[in-house]
Short mmCIF file of C-alpha atoms in Angstrom, two decimals:
data_model
loop_
_atom_site.label_atom_id
_atom_site.label_comp_id
_atom_site.label_asym_id
_atom_site.label_seq_id
_atom_site.Cartn_x
_atom_site.Cartn_y
_atom_site.Cartn_z
CA MET M 24 20.96 77.74 39.12
CA ARG M 25 21.45 77.02 42.80
CA ARG M 26 24.91 75.79 43.77
CA ARG M 27 23.81 72.34 45.01
CA ASP M 28 21.79 71.79 41.83
CA PHE M 29 24.81 72.73 39.73
CA ILE M 30 27.03 70.32 41.65
CA ALA M 31 24.50 67.52 41.24
CA ALA M 32 24.23 68.19 37.52
CA ALA M 33 28.00 68.36 37.12
CA GLY M 34 28.39 65.15 39.09
CA GLY M 35 25.93 63.41 36.83
CA THR M 36 27.84 64.60 33.77
CA ALA M 37 31.09 63.39 35.26
CA VAL M 38 29.67 59.95 36.02
CA ALA M 39 28.32 59.67 32.49
CA ALA M 40 31.72 60.63 31.09
CA LEU M 41 33.52 58.06 33.26
CA THR M 42 31.11 55.21 32.58
CA GLY M 43 30.41 55.98 28.95
CA THR M 44 26.67 55.95 29.54
CA ALA M 45 24.15 58.74 29.25
CA ALA M 46 21.88 59.61 32.14
CA ALA M 47 18.49 57.89 31.90
CA PRO M 48 15.83 60.16 30.38
CA ALA M 49 13.23 61.46 32.73
CA PRO M 50 10.04 59.36 32.66
CA ARG M 51 7.27 60.94 30.63
CA ARG M 52 3.63 61.16 31.53
CA ILE M 53 1.40 58.56 29.89
CA GLY M 54 -2.12 59.67 29.06
CA ALA M 55 -5.28 58.87 27.16
CA ALA M 56 -3.62 59.57 23.79
CA ASP M 57 -1.13 56.76 24.41
CA ILE M 58 -3.97 54.37 25.23
CA GLN M 59 -5.84 55.38 22.08
CA LEU M 60 -2.73 54.72 19.98
CA LEU M 61 -2.29 51.26 21.50
CA GLU M 62 -5.96 50.48 20.95
CA ALA M 63 -5.61 51.51 17.29
CA ARG M 64 -2.67 49.12 16.94
CA PHE M 65 -4.76 46.40 18.55
CA ALA M 66 -7.50 46.97 15.98
CA GLU M 67 -4.86 46.50 13.27
CA VAL M 68 -3.83 43.17 14.80
CA ILE M 69 -7.47 42.04 14.88
CA ALA M 70 -7.95 42.99 11.22
CA SER M 71 -4.78 41.15 10.20
CA ASP M 72 -5.91 38.07 12.11
CA HIS M 73 -9.25 38.02 10.28
CA LEU M 74 -7.54 38.27 6.91
CA HIS M 75 -4.71 35.81 7.50
CA GLY M 76 -4.79 34.26 10.97
CA GLY M 77 -2.35 31.89 12.60
CA ARG M 78 0.80 33.46 11.20
CA VAL M 79 3.94 33.64 13.28
CA SER M 80 4.30 37.27 12.18
CA ILE M 81 0.96 38.17 13.77
CA GLU M 82 1.95 36.38 16.98
CA ALA M 83 5.34 38.14 17.09
CA LYS M 84 3.82 41.57 16.41
CA ALA M 85 1.27 41.09 19.18
CA VAL M 86 3.96 40.07 21.67
CA ALA M 87 6.09 43.09 20.73
CA LEU M 88 3.13 45.43 21.22
CA ALA M 89 2.38 43.85 24.60
CA ASP M 90 5.98 44.52 25.60
CA GLU M 91 5.60 48.11 24.43
CA ALA M 92 2.54 48.62 26.63
CA LEU M 93 4.33 47.05 29.59
CA PHE M 94 7.36 49.30 29.00
CA LEU M 95 5.12 52.36 29.26
CA GLN M 96 3.60 50.90 32.40
CA GLU M 97 7.01 50.34 33.96
CA HIS M 98 8.75 53.56 32.95
CA GLY M 99 6.01 56.15 32.54
CA ILE M 100 4.18 58.40 34.95
CA ALA M 101 0.45 57.72 34.91
CA SER M 102 -2.72 57.78 36.94
CA GLN M 103 -4.14 54.54 38.29
CA ARG M 104 -6.81 54.60 35.59
CA ILE M 105 -4.20 54.86 32.84
CA ARG M 106 -2.09 52.14 34.45
CA SER M 107 -5.08 49.80 34.46
CA ALA M 108 -5.68 50.63 30.81
CA LEU M 109 -2.03 49.89 29.97
CA TYR M 110 -2.34 46.46 31.61
CA ALA M 111 -5.55 45.88 29.65
CA CYS M 112 -3.81 46.81 26.39
CA ALA M 113 -0.89 44.51 27.14
CA ALA M 114 -3.28 41.68 28.00
CA SER M 115 -5.21 42.33 24.78
CA PHE M 116 -2.06 41.99 22.68
CA MET M 117 -1.03 38.83 24.54
CA SER M 118 -4.48 37.34 24.00
CA SER M 119 -4.05 37.95 20.26
CA ALA M 120 -0.62 36.32 20.37
CA MET M 121 -2.24 33.39 22.15
CA TRP M 122 -5.00 33.11 19.53
CA ALA M 123 -2.52 33.35 16.63
CA ALA M 124 -0.58 30.48 18.19
CA ILE M 125 -3.76 28.42 18.66
CA ASP M 126 -4.85 29.15 15.10
CA GLY M 127 -1.41 28.21 13.80
CA ARG M 128 -1.35 24.95 15.79
CA ARG M 129 1.56 26.13 17.97
CA PHE M 130 -0.05 24.91 21.15
CA ASP M 131 2.99 25.03 23.45
CA ALA M 132 3.47 28.70 22.61
CA ALA M 133 -0.24 29.31 23.14
CA LEU M 134 -0.08 27.83 26.64
CA GLN M 135 2.85 30.11 27.50
CA HIS M 136 1.06 33.17 26.14
CA HIS M 137 -2.03 32.26 28.17
CA GLN M 138 -0.08 32.27 31.44
CA LYS M 139 1.33 35.73 30.77
CA ALA M 140 -1.95 37.11 29.40
CA ALA M 141 -3.97 35.89 32.38
CA SER M 142 -1.59 37.39 34.94
CA ILE M 143 -1.48 40.76 33.17
CA ALA M 144 -5.25 40.84 32.70
CA ALA M 145 -5.81 40.19 36.40
CA MET M 146 -3.89 43.40 37.17
CA SER M 147 -6.00 45.38 34.69
CA GLY M 148 -9.31 44.75 36.43
CA ASP M 149 -10.89 44.55 32.95
CA SER M 150 -13.31 41.64 32.90
CA ALA M 151 -13.86 41.91 29.13
CA ILE M 152 -10.25 41.06 28.30
CA GLN M 153 -10.19 38.44 31.04
CA PHE M 154 -13.21 36.88 29.32
CA ARG M 155 -11.36 36.79 26.00
CA ILE M 156 -8.32 35.15 27.53
CA TRP M 157 -10.21 32.42 29.41
CA SER M 158 -12.53 31.85 26.46
CA HIS M 159 -9.46 31.38 24.26
CA ALA M 160 -8.11 28.97 26.84
CA GLY M 161 -11.30 26.94 26.51
CA SER M 162 -10.79 26.83 22.74
CA LEU M 163 -7.14 25.86 23.21
CA TYR M 164 -8.00 22.90 25.42
CA ARG M 165 -10.80 21.92 23.00
CA HIS M 166 -8.30 21.78 20.15
CA LEU M 167 -5.99 19.75 22.38
CA GLY M 168 -8.79 17.23 22.97
CA ARG M 169 -9.09 18.03 26.70
CA PRO M 170 -12.82 18.74 27.19
CA GLY M 171 -12.64 18.76 30.99
CA ASP M 172 -10.03 21.52 31.04
CA ALA M 173 -11.86 23.30 28.21
CA LEU M 174 -15.14 23.38 30.14
CA ALA M 175 -13.37 24.63 33.27
CA ALA M 176 -11.60 27.42 31.37
CA ASN M 177 -14.77 28.45 29.59
CA ASP M 178 -16.64 28.41 32.92
CA ALA M 179 -14.03 30.85 34.24
CA ALA M 180 -14.91 33.15 31.34
CA ARG M 181 -18.65 32.71 31.78
CA GLY M 182 -18.41 33.51 35.48
CA LEU M 183 -16.91 36.96 34.93
CA PRO M 184 -19.05 40.09 35.53
CA ILE M 185 -19.06 41.02 31.84
CA ALA M 186 -20.81 37.75 30.93
CA ARG M 187 -23.55 38.42 33.47
CA ARG M 188 -23.91 42.05 32.40
CA ASP M 189 -23.77 41.79 28.59
CA PRO M 190 -25.84 39.15 26.70
CA LEU M 191 -23.38 39.19 23.76
CA PHE M 192 -20.59 37.91 26.00
CA ALA M 193 -22.98 35.41 27.57
CA SER M 194 -23.95 34.17 24.12
CA LEU M 195 -20.33 33.61 23.08
CA GLY M 196 -19.69 31.74 26.33
CA HIS M 197 -22.67 29.42 25.74
CA ALA M 198 -21.76 28.86 22.08
CA ARG M 199 -18.20 27.86 22.92
CA HIS M 200 -19.54 25.62 25.67
CA ALA M 201 -21.63 23.86 23.03
CA ALA M 202 -18.55 23.28 20.87
CA ILE M 203 -16.77 21.71 23.84
CA HIS M 204 -19.77 19.49 24.64
CA GLY M 205 -19.59 18.25 21.07
CA LEU M 206 -16.26 16.58 21.89
CA THR M 207 -17.99 14.49 24.55
CA GLY M 208 -20.81 13.48 22.21
CA ASP M 209 -23.42 14.92 24.56
CA THR M 210 -26.00 16.06 22.02
CA ASN M 211 -28.47 17.18 24.69
CA ALA M 212 -25.85 19.45 26.26
CA VAL M 213 -24.94 20.78 22.82
CA ARG M 214 -28.54 21.70 22.02
CA ARG M 215 -29.11 23.18 25.48
CA SER M 216 -26.01 25.41 25.27
CA LEU M 217 -26.86 26.51 21.74
CA GLY M 218 -30.37 27.41 22.85
CA HIS M 219 -28.96 29.59 25.63
CA ALA M 220 -26.50 31.15 23.15
CA GLN M 221 -29.25 32.02 20.69
CA ASP M 222 -31.51 33.46 23.38
CA ALA M 223 -28.70 35.66 24.70
CA LEU M 224 -27.72 36.82 21.21
CA ASP M 225 -31.31 37.78 20.49
CA ARG M 226 -31.34 39.91 23.66
CA ALA M 227 -28.02 41.64 22.99
CA ASP M 228 -28.14 45.35 22.19
CA ALA M 229 -26.36 45.72 18.85
CA ALA M 230 -25.71 49.42 19.52
CA ALA M 231 -23.93 48.89 22.86
CA SER M 232 -20.29 49.94 23.16
CA ARG M 233 -18.02 46.89 23.27
CA PRO M 234 -14.34 46.00 22.68
CA VAL M 235 -13.32 45.72 19.04
CA TRP M 236 -12.22 42.11 19.40
CA ILE M 237 -15.75 40.84 20.03
CA THR M 238 -17.67 43.15 17.69
CA ALA M 239 -15.28 42.28 14.87
CA PHE M 240 -16.20 38.60 14.81
CA TYR M 241 -19.07 37.50 17.03
CA ASP M 242 -22.49 37.57 15.41
CA GLN M 243 -25.10 35.12 14.14
CA ALA M 244 -22.67 33.73 11.57
CA GLU M 245 -20.10 32.91 14.26
CA LEU M 246 -22.74 31.37 16.52
CA ASP M 247 -23.75 29.10 13.65
CA SER M 248 -20.09 28.31 12.99
CA LEU M 249 -19.65 27.18 16.60
CA ALA M 250 -22.92 25.22 16.35
CA LEU M 251 -21.49 23.57 13.23
CA ALA M 252 -18.32 22.63 15.11
CA ALA M 253 -20.36 21.25 18.01
CA HIS M 254 -22.66 19.09 15.89
CA LEU M 255 -19.80 17.95 13.68
CA ALA M 256 -17.82 16.76 16.69
CA ALA M 257 -20.89 14.96 18.03
CA GLY M 258 -21.56 13.29 14.67
CA ASN M 259 -24.86 15.10 14.03
CA TRP M 260 -24.18 15.49 10.31
CA GLU M 261 -27.49 16.96 9.16
CA ASP M 262 -27.56 19.57 11.93
CA ALA M 263 -23.94 20.43 11.18
CA GLU M 264 -24.69 20.95 7.48
CA ALA M 265 -27.68 23.19 8.22
CA HIS M 266 -25.60 25.45 10.48
CA ALA M 267 -22.78 25.52 7.91
CA HIS M 268 -25.03 26.85 5.16
CA ARG M 269 -26.50 29.46 7.49
CA SER M 270 -23.08 30.59 8.70
CA MET M 271 -21.70 30.90 5.18
CA ALA M 272 -24.72 32.93 4.06
CA LEU M 273 -24.27 35.42 6.91
CA ARG M 274 -20.46 35.56 7.14
CA ARG M 275 -18.83 38.96 6.72
CA GLY M 276 -16.72 39.16 3.58
CA ALA M 277 -13.37 40.06 5.15
CA MET M 278 -13.16 36.90 7.26
CA GLN M 279 -11.56 34.70 4.60
CA ARG M 280 -10.02 32.13 6.92
CA SER M 281 -13.23 31.71 8.91
CA HIS M 282 -15.20 31.21 5.71
CA ALA M 283 -12.68 28.58 4.58
CA ILE M 284 -12.90 26.72 7.89
CA THR M 285 -16.70 26.70 7.68
CA THR M 286 -16.47 25.41 4.10
CA VAL M 287 -14.23 22.50 5.07
CA ARG M 288 -16.48 21.65 8.00
CA LEU M 289 -19.41 21.59 5.59
CA ALA M 290 -17.46 19.12 3.45
CA HIS M 291 -16.94 16.93 6.53
CA ALA M 292 -20.67 17.08 7.32
CA GLN M 293 -21.55 16.04 3.76
CA LEU M 294 -18.99 13.25 3.89
CA GLY M 295 -20.53 12.00 7.13
CA GLN M 296 -23.86 11.66 5.33
CA GLY M 297 -22.29 9.67 2.48
CA ASP M 298 -22.64 12.50 -0.04
CA PHE M 299 -19.20 11.92 -1.52
CA GLU M 300 -19.40 13.99 -4.71
CA PRO M 301 -20.89 17.12 -3.03
CA ALA M 302 -18.36 16.77 -0.21
CA VAL M 303 -15.43 16.72 -2.64
CA ALA M 304 -16.86 19.65 -4.60
CA THR M 305 -17.23 21.63 -1.38
CA ALA M 306 -13.68 20.86 -0.22
CA MET M 307 -12.31 21.81 -3.65
CA SER M 308 -14.06 25.19 -3.46
CA VAL M 309 -11.66 26.40 -0.76
CA PRO M 310 -9.32 28.95 -2.42
CA ALA M 311 -5.81 27.54 -2.83
CA GLU M 312 -4.20 30.51 -1.08
CA VAL M 313 -6.33 29.96 2.03
CA SER M 314 -5.82 26.19 2.03
CA THR M 315 -2.23 26.71 3.20
CA HIS M 316 -3.44 28.07 6.56
CA PRO M 317 -2.41 25.49 9.23
CA ARG M 318 -5.93 24.85 10.51
CA VAL M 319 -7.41 24.65 7.03
CA THR M 320 -4.62 22.36 5.82
CA GLY M 321 -5.10 20.04 8.78
CA MET M 322 -8.86 19.87 8.23
CA LEU M 323 -8.46 19.18 4.50
CA THR M 324 -5.92 16.47 5.23
CA ALA M 325 -8.35 14.88 7.70
CA PHE M 326 -11.07 15.13 5.05
CA GLY M 327 -8.93 13.24 2.55
CA THR M 328 -8.10 10.56 5.12
CA LYS M 329 -11.79 10.02 5.96
CA LEU M 330 -12.76 10.00 2.29
CA THR M 331 -10.18 7.31 1.56
CA ALA M 332 -11.40 5.27 4.53
CA VAL M 333 -15.03 5.23 3.40
CA ALA M 334 -14.79 5.50 -0.39
CA ASP M 335 -11.33 4.33 -1.43
CA GLY M 336 -11.06 3.84 -5.18
CA SER M 337 -14.28 5.70 -5.92
CA SER M 338 -14.42 8.46 -8.52
CA PRO M 339 -14.82 11.21 -5.87
CA ALA M 340 -11.84 9.86 -3.92
CA LEU M 341 -9.66 9.76 -7.04
CA THR M 342 -10.77 13.27 -7.99
CA TRP M 343 -9.83 14.56 -4.54
CA THR M 344 -6.45 12.82 -4.50
CA GLU M 345 -5.51 14.33 -7.86
CA TYR M 346 -6.77 17.78 -6.88
CA ALA M 347 -5.00 17.79 -3.50
CA HIS M 348 -1.74 16.69 -5.05
CA ASP M 349 -1.82 19.33 -7.78
CA THR M 350 -3.01 22.14 -5.49
CA TRP M 351 -0.58 21.64 -2.65
CA ARG M 352 2.32 21.00 -5.04
CA THR M 353 1.54 24.34 -6.70
CA THR M 354 1.11 26.33 -3.47
CA ALA M 355 3.96 24.69 -1.52
#
């Protein structure tokens, strides 16, 4: 060892001894294997969301994994390509934290996650994850009853290069636009957006390589689910029911929460048509363990309120009241 290197090393040891702290470890090189590991963890988050959705535990795990990716970005040695991928991974995790908060009705947390996710995604240069984040923002504002902000956020997603390049992304953008238009009661806009969504989905190459978050959920069943939400919001009960049946017939088996949401929306569509007994039977078909999900619970509560308003004292209303009381008392 050269003398000056020895002195430097000895000095470092002395400082550590005096301060009681160890010298910081040398930064390690971050490579493709690290990115693959993070992407595998992201796939696990997506799978957990489809099974359960909305849980604080999913939100917290996604935030922790985003922090892990950002730690590697800050302290590792990496090429520019790997750094961009690390930002994309962090943004992906934050977008899942955002969605878990939206799904769990924790809207203030969702807004905070959106701010962080959007800023990280901008540094990644990845328009696919930017699409997810702004599309989620559109859904967030839709759930908040702010259609103007929802349309603007969804337009930001639809204007990204990925939406112009890939018809599957374009289709999702149009379908979510339709759901937002439903809030305004603009049936013509709903039908126009859904037509664009269907045309784009029909043109999409099913074999194309895409991020796991979109391939895991967006298909014909999800398009019909968004069409159901759009027509339901606009009060087009028969159209809503038709899309509900089609979505439920095509829905992938693992998406329990999504199937439950579609089922409750079908009950609302039947109720809107005055079909009280079928509506109650449909609402009662939601598995008790899924009915405790925040979104599902809120929709079932709204169903009961509407049923009481239009059919108070009727046999279906009494049946529902007794069922809801017994079910939620048991699962509470």
